Amino acid sequence: MSIGDASDRSGVKFMQVINDQLYAIKEASIWRIQLADEIDPERTNTRIPNVQQRVASCGTSSKVVSRTLIQAIELTKNRSWGLPVSVDGVLISALRAAQAGSLIDNNIVRLEEHASVTKKELSELTSMKNFALPSYPELDNLWASSLYAISAFRSAIRDLVVSIFPENEMGANWLSDLKRRVDFKPARFFDNEKAFSNIEHDMKLVREFRNIEQHPKANRYVNLSDYWMRQDGQIGAPCLHIVGLDKDEILTEISDFLGQMRDCLTFAYEMILLWSVSTAINPFLGQKPIIIHNENCEETPNCRYSLAIEFDGKTSVLG
């Protein structure tokens, strides 16, 4: 059975069961596979084919997918740890994060490609006589899908926490509650406490942005603009004018803003996953694992971290 279509001819890097569904993860896409036996367990119709559905247009070559879904697969594959968590819940949250990040990535690419073509066409104009500002087709739809992806990504982080700490208080202060549960051990290459503070700040901005966008006020609002004429006479790409976010007034290209949202959400998911899993397996191992950089990881070069323990002066990677 061949998996995928002409848009991604790479081989399958991972096959993973998530929530009783089989997924094939390739370099540039993720597919849900439904075998004929699942569709028709009694095999009453032998002509029923296997079915595959693309669920994400990014795969292992994507930093977002590698740092969410692949990182979760790697950290939960060793069931001998006796993880006192819902592994399936962790993987479901990771898949949702990867899908949301994939949607944001695709929208960024669409915006940047359209801007590149538009600038090229404008540079080839021989006369400005009938010039009119270009327009991005269905910009409102792209923006709506981006807002959905940002919310879905943030929700996936909350779902991750619930999977590992089901008793965690999931009110407005869920991130602070998580901080009290996680047992930090200093990493060799970054400051855990500082990283968590950065995540708290970024997640607060994400929440505030969504509140401003959904409940605008006179001094707190988001305006979406298509291509526009800058003061220097150049054409500006579609942008956002955000008032009231972190007490600032922001004018930024939509693609840049989406990239910032994607990066801060990806970092938050990745770090919370590492901290939470290492805390959960602490009782089983008898010591707190440390977070280390992956080395010589050819299959998933963007999957940046592993958990390890130190014994007899040596560092042993878990997994």
Short mmCIF file of C-alpha atoms in Angstrom, two decimals:
data_model
loop_
_atom_site.label_atom_id
_atom_site.label_comp_id
_atom_site.label_asym_id
_atom_site.label_seq_id
_atom_site.Cartn_x
_atom_site.Cartn_y
_atom_site.Cartn_z
CA MET A 1 0.00 0.00 0.00
CA SER A 2 1.43 3.32 -1.07
CA ILE A 3 0.81 6.20 1.36
CA GLY A 4 0.38 9.82 0.35
CA ASP A 5 0.08 11.54 -3.01
CA ALA A 6 2.24 13.32 -5.54
CA SER A 7 2.77 16.29 -3.23
CA ASP A 8 4.93 14.20 -0.86
CA ARG A 9 6.81 11.27 -2.39
CA SER A 10 9.05 10.79 0.65
CA GLY A 11 9.08 7.57 2.62
CA VAL A 12 7.16 7.03 5.83
CA LYS A 13 9.27 8.06 8.82
CA PHE A 14 6.91 6.97 11.60
CA MET A 15 3.84 4.77 11.93
CA GLN A 16 1.98 5.56 15.15
CA VAL A 17 -1.31 4.52 16.69
CA ILE A 18 -3.06 7.47 18.34
CA ASN A 19 -6.49 7.10 19.91
CA ASP A 20 -6.96 3.73 18.16
CA GLN A 21 -6.21 5.30 14.77
CA LEU A 22 -3.13 4.54 12.67
CA TYR A 23 -1.11 7.51 11.41
CA ALA A 24 1.70 7.60 8.87
CA ILE A 25 4.11 10.50 9.34
CA LYS A 26 6.13 11.45 6.28
CA GLU A 27 8.59 14.28 5.65
CA ALA A 28 5.99 16.76 4.43
CA SER A 29 2.62 15.35 5.51
CA ILE A 30 0.71 13.26 8.04
CA TRP A 31 -1.92 10.72 6.98
CA ARG A 32 -4.60 8.85 8.89
CA ILE A 33 -4.84 5.28 7.64
CA GLN A 34 -8.01 3.22 7.87
CA LEU A 35 -7.49 -0.37 6.78
CA ALA A 36 -10.23 -2.30 5.02
CA ASP A 37 -10.51 -4.64 8.02
CA GLU A 38 -11.38 -1.66 10.22
CA ILE A 39 -14.00 -0.37 7.81
CA ASP A 40 -15.59 -3.80 7.33
CA PRO A 41 -14.44 -6.15 10.13
CA GLU A 42 -16.68 -8.95 8.85
CA ARG A 43 -15.21 -8.56 5.34
CA THR A 44 -18.68 -8.63 3.83
CA ASN A 45 -17.36 -6.67 0.87
CA THR A 46 -13.88 -7.67 -0.28
CA ARG A 47 -13.73 -4.70 -2.66
CA ILE A 48 -13.54 -2.12 0.13
CA PRO A 49 -10.11 -0.47 -0.16
CA ASN A 50 -7.83 0.87 2.49
CA VAL A 51 -8.53 4.57 3.06
CA GLN A 52 -6.06 7.33 3.78
CA GLN A 53 -6.71 10.96 4.65
CA ARG A 54 -4.20 13.78 4.90
CA VAL A 55 -4.51 15.41 8.34
CA ALA A 56 -1.54 17.79 8.12
CA SER A 57 0.49 19.28 5.30
CA CYS A 58 3.72 19.24 7.31
CA GLY A 59 5.77 16.26 8.48
CA THR A 60 9.10 15.42 10.07
CA SER A 61 10.91 18.12 8.09
CA SER A 62 8.79 20.71 9.93
CA LYS A 63 10.17 22.09 13.18
CA VAL A 64 6.65 22.35 14.59
CA VAL A 65 5.79 18.69 13.92
CA SER A 66 9.16 17.44 15.18
CA ARG A 67 9.05 19.52 18.35
CA THR A 68 5.47 18.50 19.21
CA LEU A 69 4.31 15.19 17.76
CA ILE A 70 7.66 13.49 17.14
CA GLN A 71 9.03 14.70 20.47
CA ALA A 72 5.96 13.24 22.22
CA ILE A 73 6.33 9.92 20.38
CA GLU A 74 9.99 9.68 21.36
CA LEU A 75 9.34 10.54 25.01
CA THR A 76 6.46 8.09 25.47
CA LYS A 77 7.63 5.11 23.40
CA ASN A 78 9.30 3.37 26.35
CA ARG A 79 6.29 1.97 28.22
CA SER A 80 8.62 0.19 30.66
CA TRP A 81 8.94 3.48 32.52
CA GLY A 82 5.46 2.85 33.85
CA LEU A 83 4.36 6.38 33.00
CA PRO A 84 1.52 7.27 35.41
CA VAL A 85 -0.08 9.34 32.65
CA SER A 86 -2.43 8.93 29.73
CA VAL A 87 0.08 8.30 26.95
CA ASP A 88 -2.75 8.37 24.42
CA GLY A 89 -3.83 11.74 25.82
CA VAL A 90 -0.31 13.09 25.38
CA LEU A 91 -0.15 11.88 21.78
CA ILE A 92 -3.61 13.25 20.97
CA SER A 93 -2.58 16.68 22.26
CA ALA A 94 0.69 16.46 20.31
CA LEU A 95 -1.15 15.61 17.08
CA ARG A 96 -3.51 18.55 17.59
CA ALA A 97 -0.56 20.86 18.22
CA ALA A 98 1.18 19.59 15.09
CA GLN A 99 -1.97 20.09 12.99
CA ALA A 100 -2.46 23.63 14.33
CA GLY A 101 1.18 24.49 13.72
CA SER A 102 0.95 23.01 10.23
CA LEU A 103 -2.04 25.24 9.43
CA ILE A 104 -0.18 28.33 10.66
CA ASP A 105 2.89 27.34 8.62
CA ASN A 106 0.79 26.88 5.48
CA ASN A 107 -0.85 30.29 5.91
CA ILE A 108 2.55 31.94 6.34
CA VAL A 109 3.78 30.28 3.14
CA ARG A 110 0.67 31.39 1.23
CA LEU A 111 1.09 34.99 2.38
CA GLU A 112 4.80 35.11 1.59
CA GLU A 113 4.43 33.47 -1.81
CA HIS A 114 1.62 35.83 -2.80
CA ALA A 115 3.65 38.86 -1.64
CA SER A 116 6.67 37.68 -3.62
CA VAL A 117 4.64 37.26 -6.83
CA THR A 118 2.90 40.60 -6.27
CA LYS A 119 6.17 42.49 -5.80
CA LYS A 120 7.60 40.89 -8.94
CA GLU A 121 4.56 41.90 -10.97
CA LEU A 122 4.72 45.47 -9.66
CA SER A 123 8.43 45.71 -10.46
CA GLU A 124 7.65 44.83 -14.09
CA LEU A 125 5.05 47.58 -14.55
CA THR A 126 6.02 50.01 -17.28
CA SER A 127 3.35 52.55 -16.41
CA MET A 128 1.52 53.63 -13.25
CA LYS A 129 -1.36 55.05 -15.26
CA ASN A 130 -3.88 52.38 -14.30
CA PHE A 131 -2.17 51.31 -11.09
CA ALA A 132 -4.34 49.89 -8.30
CA LEU A 133 -3.26 48.40 -5.02
CA PRO A 134 -3.17 44.60 -5.18
CA SER A 135 -5.41 42.50 -2.99
CA TYR A 136 -4.89 39.19 -1.22
CA PRO A 137 -7.75 36.82 -2.17
CA GLU A 138 -9.94 35.78 0.77
CA LEU A 139 -7.74 37.43 3.38
CA ASP A 140 -10.55 37.26 5.95
CA ASN A 141 -10.78 33.48 5.53
CA LEU A 142 -7.03 33.05 5.94
CA TRP A 143 -7.11 35.18 9.07
CA ALA A 144 -10.06 33.23 10.51
CA SER A 145 -8.27 29.92 9.97
CA SER A 146 -5.13 31.36 11.59
CA LEU A 147 -7.11 32.43 14.67
CA TYR A 148 -8.60 28.95 14.87
CA ALA A 149 -5.12 27.40 14.69
CA ILE A 150 -3.75 29.67 17.43
CA SER A 151 -6.63 28.74 19.73
CA ALA A 152 -6.32 25.03 18.89
CA PHE A 153 -2.58 25.10 19.60
CA ARG A 154 -3.10 26.76 22.97
CA SER A 155 -5.85 24.26 23.83
CA ALA A 156 -3.52 21.39 22.91
CA ILE A 157 -1.03 22.65 25.52
CA ARG A 158 -3.76 22.66 28.17
CA ASP A 159 -4.83 19.14 27.11
CA LEU A 160 -1.21 18.00 27.43
CA VAL A 161 -1.13 19.21 31.03
CA VAL A 162 -4.40 17.43 31.85
CA SER A 163 -3.06 14.18 30.33
CA ILE A 164 -0.02 14.19 32.59
CA PHE A 165 -1.52 15.85 35.66
CA PRO A 166 -5.27 15.04 35.56
CA GLU A 167 -5.76 16.56 38.98
CA ASN A 168 -4.26 19.89 37.89
CA GLU A 169 -6.51 22.91 38.41
CA MET A 170 -7.55 23.97 34.91
CA GLY A 171 -8.79 27.45 35.70
CA ALA A 172 -7.34 30.71 34.45
CA ASN A 173 -4.14 30.08 36.43
CA TRP A 174 -3.48 26.59 35.06
CA LEU A 175 0.07 27.46 34.01
CA SER A 176 0.97 28.72 37.49
CA ASP A 177 -0.57 25.58 38.98
CA LEU A 178 1.57 23.50 36.64
CA LYS A 179 4.71 25.33 37.74
CA ARG A 180 4.09 24.26 41.32
CA ARG A 181 3.86 20.62 40.27
CA VAL A 182 6.87 20.43 37.96
CA ASP A 183 10.13 19.43 39.65
CA PHE A 184 12.83 21.37 37.84
CA LYS A 185 16.38 20.15 37.60
CA PRO A 186 18.82 22.66 36.08
CA ALA A 187 19.61 21.89 32.46
CA ARG A 188 23.16 22.27 31.20
CA PHE A 189 22.36 24.60 28.36
CA PHE A 190 19.47 26.82 29.49
CA ASP A 191 17.82 28.18 32.62
CA ASN A 192 14.60 26.25 33.31
CA GLU A 193 13.16 28.96 35.54
CA LYS A 194 13.83 31.67 32.97
CA ALA A 195 12.39 29.50 30.20
CA PHE A 196 9.19 28.99 32.21
CA SER A 197 8.92 32.72 32.88
CA ASN A 198 9.23 33.37 29.14
CA ILE A 199 6.51 30.81 28.46
CA GLU A 200 4.22 32.40 31.07
CA HIS A 201 4.74 35.80 29.40
CA ASP A 202 4.15 34.43 25.88
CA MET A 203 1.05 32.45 26.85
CA LYS A 204 -0.37 35.51 28.57
CA LEU A 205 0.13 37.52 25.37
CA VAL A 206 -1.58 34.80 23.33
CA ARG A 207 -4.56 34.87 25.72
CA GLU A 208 -4.70 38.68 25.72
CA PHE A 209 -4.51 38.80 21.94
CA ARG A 210 -7.42 36.39 21.59
CA ASN A 211 -9.46 38.45 24.10
CA ILE A 212 -8.73 41.66 22.21
CA GLU A 213 -9.63 40.06 18.89
CA GLN A 214 -12.84 38.51 20.17
CA HIS A 215 -13.94 41.39 22.42
CA PRO A 216 -12.67 44.65 20.90
CA LYS A 217 -13.00 47.96 22.75
CA ALA A 218 -12.21 51.56 21.93
CA ASN A 219 -8.66 51.20 23.28
CA ARG A 220 -8.16 47.51 22.55
CA TYR A 221 -8.68 46.21 19.03
CA VAL A 222 -7.17 44.44 16.02
CA ASN A 223 -7.44 45.82 12.50
CA LEU A 224 -6.68 43.64 9.49
CA SER A 225 -5.27 45.43 6.42
CA ASP A 226 -4.68 44.24 2.88
CA TYR A 227 -1.78 45.51 0.76
CA TRP A 228 -1.14 49.18 1.49
CA MET A 229 1.06 52.08 0.37
CA ARG A 230 3.90 52.82 2.77
CA GLN A 231 5.32 56.29 3.35
CA ASP A 232 8.45 55.37 1.38
CA GLY A 233 6.32 54.63 -1.68
CA GLN A 234 6.69 50.84 -1.40
CA ILE A 235 3.80 48.40 -1.23
CA GLY A 236 3.35 46.94 2.24
CA ALA A 237 2.26 43.32 2.69
CA PRO A 238 -1.04 42.50 4.47
CA CYS A 239 -0.64 43.55 8.08
CA LEU A 240 -2.17 43.79 11.53
CA HIS A 241 -2.66 46.93 13.57
CA ILE A 242 -2.96 45.78 17.20
CA VAL A 243 -3.82 48.27 19.94
CA GLY A 244 -3.75 47.38 23.64
CA LEU A 245 -1.59 44.23 23.56
CA ASP A 246 0.95 44.33 26.39
CA LYS A 247 0.33 48.11 26.59
CA ASP A 248 1.81 48.60 23.12
CA GLU A 249 0.55 49.62 19.71
CA ILE A 250 1.81 47.19 17.10
CA LEU A 251 1.91 47.36 13.31
CA THR A 252 3.23 44.11 11.87
CA GLU A 253 2.94 41.98 8.77
CA ILE A 254 0.48 39.14 9.27
CA SER A 255 3.09 36.55 8.26
CA ASP A 256 5.56 37.87 10.85
CA PHE A 257 2.93 37.88 13.58
CA LEU A 258 1.83 34.32 12.76
CA GLY A 259 5.46 33.21 12.84
CA GLN A 260 5.87 34.68 16.32
CA MET A 261 2.68 32.96 17.54
CA ARG A 262 3.80 29.63 16.06
CA ASP A 263 7.27 29.86 17.60
CA CYS A 264 6.14 30.80 21.11
CA LEU A 265 3.41 28.11 21.16
CA THR A 266 5.81 25.47 19.83
CA PHE A 267 8.40 26.33 22.48
CA ALA A 268 5.74 26.26 25.20
CA TYR A 269 4.46 22.83 24.12
CA GLU A 270 7.94 21.39 23.78
CA MET A 271 9.19 22.58 27.17
CA ILE A 272 6.02 21.72 29.08
CA LEU A 273 6.11 18.23 27.52
CA LEU A 274 9.72 17.70 28.62
CA TRP A 275 9.25 19.07 32.13
CA SER A 276 5.99 17.20 32.70
CA VAL A 277 7.14 13.80 31.44
CA SER A 278 10.41 14.02 33.36
CA THR A 279 8.48 14.89 36.53
CA ALA A 280 6.01 12.03 35.95
CA ILE A 281 8.73 9.36 35.57
CA ASN A 282 10.80 10.68 38.47
CA PRO A 283 9.29 8.22 41.05
CA PHE A 284 9.91 5.27 38.71
CA LEU A 285 13.55 6.16 38.03
CA GLY A 286 14.37 7.29 41.53
CA GLN A 287 15.94 10.48 40.23
CA LYS A 288 14.95 13.49 38.16
CA PRO A 289 15.94 13.09 34.50
CA ILE A 290 17.86 15.91 32.90
CA ILE A 291 17.08 17.46 29.53
CA ILE A 292 19.87 17.12 26.98
CA HIS A 293 20.32 18.03 23.33
CA ASN A 294 19.82 15.25 20.81
CA GLU A 295 23.02 14.25 19.09
CA ASN A 296 23.36 12.53 15.71
CA CYS A 297 19.60 12.39 15.32
CA GLU A 298 19.38 11.84 11.56
CA GLU A 299 15.76 10.71 11.38
CA THR A 300 14.36 13.75 13.18
CA PRO A 301 16.96 16.55 13.15
CA ASN A 302 14.41 19.07 14.44
CA CYS A 303 13.51 16.89 17.45
CA ARG A 304 15.90 18.74 19.71
CA TYR A 305 15.81 17.13 23.13
CA SER A 306 16.04 13.84 24.98
CA LEU A 307 15.74 12.89 28.63
CA ALA A 308 18.74 11.35 30.34
CA ILE A 309 19.93 10.26 33.78
CA GLU A 310 23.37 10.50 35.29
CA PHE A 311 24.79 7.32 36.83
CA ASP A 312 28.36 6.66 37.91
CA GLY A 313 29.52 9.85 36.28
CA LYS A 314 28.01 8.89 32.93
CA THR A 315 24.99 10.27 31.11
CA SER A 316 22.54 7.66 29.77
CA VAL A 317 19.82 8.68 27.33
CA LEU A 318 16.35 7.37 28.11
CA GLY A 319 14.14 5.97 25.40
#
